[in-house]
Amino acid sequence: QVQLVESGGGSVQAGGSLRLSCAAFGYTYSTYYMCMGWFRQAPGKEREGVAGIDSDGSTSYADSVKGRFTISQDNAKNTLYLQMNSLKPEDTAMYYCAASPAVGYCYPQYVADFGYRGQGTQVTVSS
């Protein structure tokens, strides 16, 4: 059973930075294929895929965060990261880590539907 635990959320002013972490349990990154990703959900809005990263390190981003956010993973620590720079008030949301072993779906538009998800960490950006 894969378990994902996010951390690193908080409150920051516009233009600031945060780094989210997602520790994975019950799964070893180097063992078999897994797509890891982040999605977010703001109050009253639909879930939005943010970024995905493949087992081979290939990354993809939503247009809304491209150039500002960077997804990465540390295989030795079984941990996924999301570095968020130049944050905007519209980035305010609950951020979730997600994972899926399905091949061919490692793109932001699919991340919110992945079968494994964490409990989320809140990010609040004030203007």
mmCIF file of C-alpha atoms in Angstrom:
data_model
loop_
_atom_site.group_PDB
_atom_site.id
_atom_site.type_symbol
_atom_site.label_atom_id
_atom_site.label_comp_id
_atom_site.label_asym_id
_atom_site.label_seq_id
_atom_site.Cartn_x
_atom_site.Cartn_y
_atom_site.Cartn_z
ATOM 1 C CA GLN A 1 0.000 0.000 0.000
ATOM 2 C CA VAL A 2 1.472 3.322 -1.093
ATOM 3 C CA GLN A 3 1.146 6.165 1.379
ATOM 4 C CA LEU A 4 2.022 9.766 0.587
ATOM 5 C CA VAL A 5 2.630 12.449 3.195
ATOM 6 C CA GLU A 6 2.983 16.091 2.183
ATOM 7 C CA SER A 7 4.689 18.872 4.108
ATOM 8 C CA GLY A 8 6.076 22.339 3.539
ATOM 9 C CA GLY A 9 2.963 24.388 2.990
ATOM 10 C CA GLY A 10 2.443 27.745 4.625
ATOM 11 C CA SER A 11 1.699 31.395 4.116
ATOM 12 C CA VAL A 12 3.846 33.659 1.978
ATOM 13 C CA GLN A 13 3.578 37.024 0.293
ATOM 14 C CA ALA A 14 3.270 37.347 -3.440
ATOM 15 C CA GLY A 15 6.620 36.930 -5.126
ATOM 16 C CA GLY A 16 7.859 34.604 -2.419
ATOM 17 C CA SER A 17 8.844 30.951 -2.543
ATOM 18 C CA LEU A 18 7.912 27.686 -0.880
ATOM 19 C CA ARG A 19 9.093 24.111 -1.285
ATOM 20 C CA LEU A 20 6.658 21.293 -0.798
ATOM 21 C CA SER A 21 7.772 17.770 0.035
ATOM 22 C CA CYS A 22 6.014 14.449 -0.332
ATOM 23 C CA ALA A 23 7.400 11.394 1.423
ATOM 24 C CA ALA A 24 6.376 8.063 -0.087
ATOM 25 C CA PHE A 25 5.931 4.938 2.015
ATOM 26 C CA GLY A 26 5.283 1.396 0.854
ATOM 27 C CA TYR A 27 7.003 2.067 -2.438
ATOM 28 C CA THR A 28 10.615 2.391 -3.531
ATOM 29 C CA TYR A 29 11.219 4.818 -6.374
ATOM 30 C CA SER A 30 13.794 2.681 -8.104
ATOM 31 C CA THR A 31 11.831 -0.567 -7.877
ATOM 32 C CA TYR A 32 9.305 -0.096 -10.651
ATOM 33 C CA TYR A 33 7.614 2.540 -12.756
ATOM 34 C CA MET A 34 5.622 5.211 -10.973
ATOM 35 C CA CYS A 35 4.509 8.642 -12.084
ATOM 36 C CA MET A 36 4.516 11.168 -9.258
ATOM 37 C CA GLY A 37 2.783 14.506 -9.405
ATOM 38 C CA TRP A 38 1.133 17.431 -7.711
ATOM 39 C CA PHE A 39 -2.348 18.813 -8.079
ATOM 40 C CA ARG A 40 -4.141 21.590 -6.221
ATOM 41 C CA GLN A 41 -7.627 22.644 -5.320
ATOM 42 C CA ALA A 42 -8.757 26.078 -4.259
ATOM 43 C CA PRO A 43 -12.074 26.644 -2.442
ATOM 44 C CA GLY A 44 -14.955 26.555 -4.876
ATOM 45 C CA LYS A 45 -12.760 25.536 -7.787
ATOM 46 C CA GLU A 46 -12.038 22.301 -9.591
ATOM 47 C CA ARG A 47 -8.890 20.322 -9.029
ATOM 48 C CA GLU A 48 -6.006 21.451 -11.200
ATOM 49 C CA GLY A 49 -3.043 19.312 -12.143
ATOM 50 C CA VAL A 50 0.192 21.190 -11.518
ATOM 51 C CA ALA A 51 3.099 18.965 -12.526
ATOM 52 C CA GLY A 52 4.189 15.379 -13.098
ATOM 53 C CA ILE A 53 7.502 13.544 -13.099
ATOM 54 C CA ASP A 54 8.238 10.162 -14.606
ATOM 55 C CA SER A 55 10.465 7.440 -13.192
ATOM 56 C CA ASP A 56 13.143 8.485 -15.674
ATOM 57 C CA GLY A 57 12.921 12.113 -14.554
ATOM 58 C CA SER A 58 10.864 13.489 -17.423
ATOM 59 C CA THR A 59 8.742 16.404 -16.232
ATOM 60 C CA SER A 60 5.637 18.232 -17.406
ATOM 61 C CA TYR A 61 3.868 21.330 -16.100
ATOM 62 C CA ALA A 62 0.573 23.117 -16.329
ATOM 63 C CA ASP A 63 0.832 26.342 -18.299
ATOM 64 C CA SER A 64 -0.198 28.311 -15.217
ATOM 65 C CA VAL A 65 2.971 27.327 -13.343
ATOM 66 C CA LYS A 66 5.475 26.779 -16.127
ATOM 67 C CA GLY A 67 8.667 28.718 -15.492
ATOM 68 C CA ARG A 68 7.812 29.268 -11.823
ATOM 69 C CA PHE A 69 7.448 25.777 -10.351
ATOM 70 C CA THR A 70 9.916 22.895 -10.498
ATOM 71 C CA ILE A 71 9.075 19.292 -9.710
ATOM 72 C CA SER A 72 11.843 16.924 -8.686
ATOM 73 C CA GLN A 73 12.411 13.685 -6.810
ATOM 74 C CA ASP A 74 15.109 12.230 -4.616
ATOM 75 C CA ASN A 75 15.160 8.486 -5.188
ATOM 76 C CA ALA A 76 17.412 7.844 -2.217
ATOM 77 C CA LYS A 77 14.961 9.561 0.121
ATOM 78 C CA ASN A 78 11.796 8.369 -1.616
ATOM 79 C CA THR A 79 10.665 11.969 -1.643
ATOM 80 C CA LEU A 80 8.992 14.187 -4.198
ATOM 81 C CA TYR A 81 9.406 17.964 -4.201
ATOM 82 C CA LEU A 82 7.708 21.000 -5.672
ATOM 83 C CA GLN A 83 9.757 24.181 -5.636
ATOM 84 C CA MET A 84 7.424 27.127 -6.070
ATOM 85 C CA ASN A 85 8.890 30.521 -6.934
ATOM 86 C CA SER A 86 7.314 33.861 -7.845
ATOM 87 C CA LEU A 87 4.141 32.813 -6.084
ATOM 88 C CA LYS A 88 0.905 34.612 -6.909
ATOM 89 C CA PRO A 89 -2.322 34.957 -4.910
ATOM 90 C CA GLU A 90 -4.010 32.699 -7.464
ATOM 91 C CA ASP A 91 -1.642 29.900 -6.413
ATOM 92 C CA THR A 92 -3.469 29.751 -3.077
ATOM 93 C CA ALA A 93 -4.868 26.239 -2.702
ATOM 94 C CA MET A 94 -4.542 22.911 -0.976
ATOM 95 C CA TYR A 95 -1.722 21.050 -2.684
ATOM 96 C CA TYR A 96 -1.786 17.287 -2.986
ATOM 97 C CA CYS A 97 0.846 14.766 -3.899
ATOM 98 C CA ALA A 98 -0.316 11.889 -6.101
ATOM 99 C CA ALA A 99 1.097 8.756 -7.697
ATOM 100 C CA SER A 100 0.131 6.259 -10.361
ATOM 101 C CA PRO A 101 1.803 3.190 -11.849
ATOM 102 C CA ALA A 102 -0.052 3.625 -15.150
ATOM 103 C CA VAL A 103 2.267 4.231 -18.062
ATOM 104 C CA GLY A 104 1.504 7.024 -20.525
ATOM 105 C CA TYR A 105 -0.437 9.316 -18.203
ATOM 106 C CA CYS A 106 2.327 11.286 -16.550
ATOM 107 C CA TYR A 107 0.921 14.690 -17.475
ATOM 108 C CA PRO A 108 -0.665 17.388 -15.297
ATOM 109 C CA GLN A 109 -4.176 16.861 -16.716
ATOM 110 C CA TYR A 110 -4.229 13.317 -15.307
ATOM 111 C CA VAL A 111 -2.545 13.838 -11.928
ATOM 112 C CA ALA A 112 -5.695 14.758 -10.000
ATOM 113 C CA ASP A 113 -7.184 11.360 -10.931
ATOM 114 C CA PHE A 114 -4.227 9.262 -9.772
ATOM 115 C CA GLY A 115 -5.114 6.440 -7.422
ATOM 116 C CA TYR A 116 -2.665 7.279 -4.651
ATOM 117 C CA ARG A 117 -2.988 10.675 -2.958
ATOM 118 C CA GLY A 118 -1.806 12.385 0.174
ATOM 119 C CA GLN A 119 -3.842 14.414 2.626
ATOM 120 C CA GLY A 120 -2.683 17.744 1.265
ATOM 121 C CA THR A 121 -0.814 20.782 2.510
ATOM 122 C CA GLN A 122 -2.183 24.322 2.431
ATOM 123 C CA VAL A 123 -0.445 27.090 0.509
ATOM 124 C CA THR A 124 -1.664 30.653 1.021
ATOM 125 C CA VAL A 125 -0.246 33.553 -0.978
ATOM 126 C CA SER A 126 -1.176 37.060 0.081
ATOM 127 C CA SER A 127 -0.970 40.135 -2.110
#
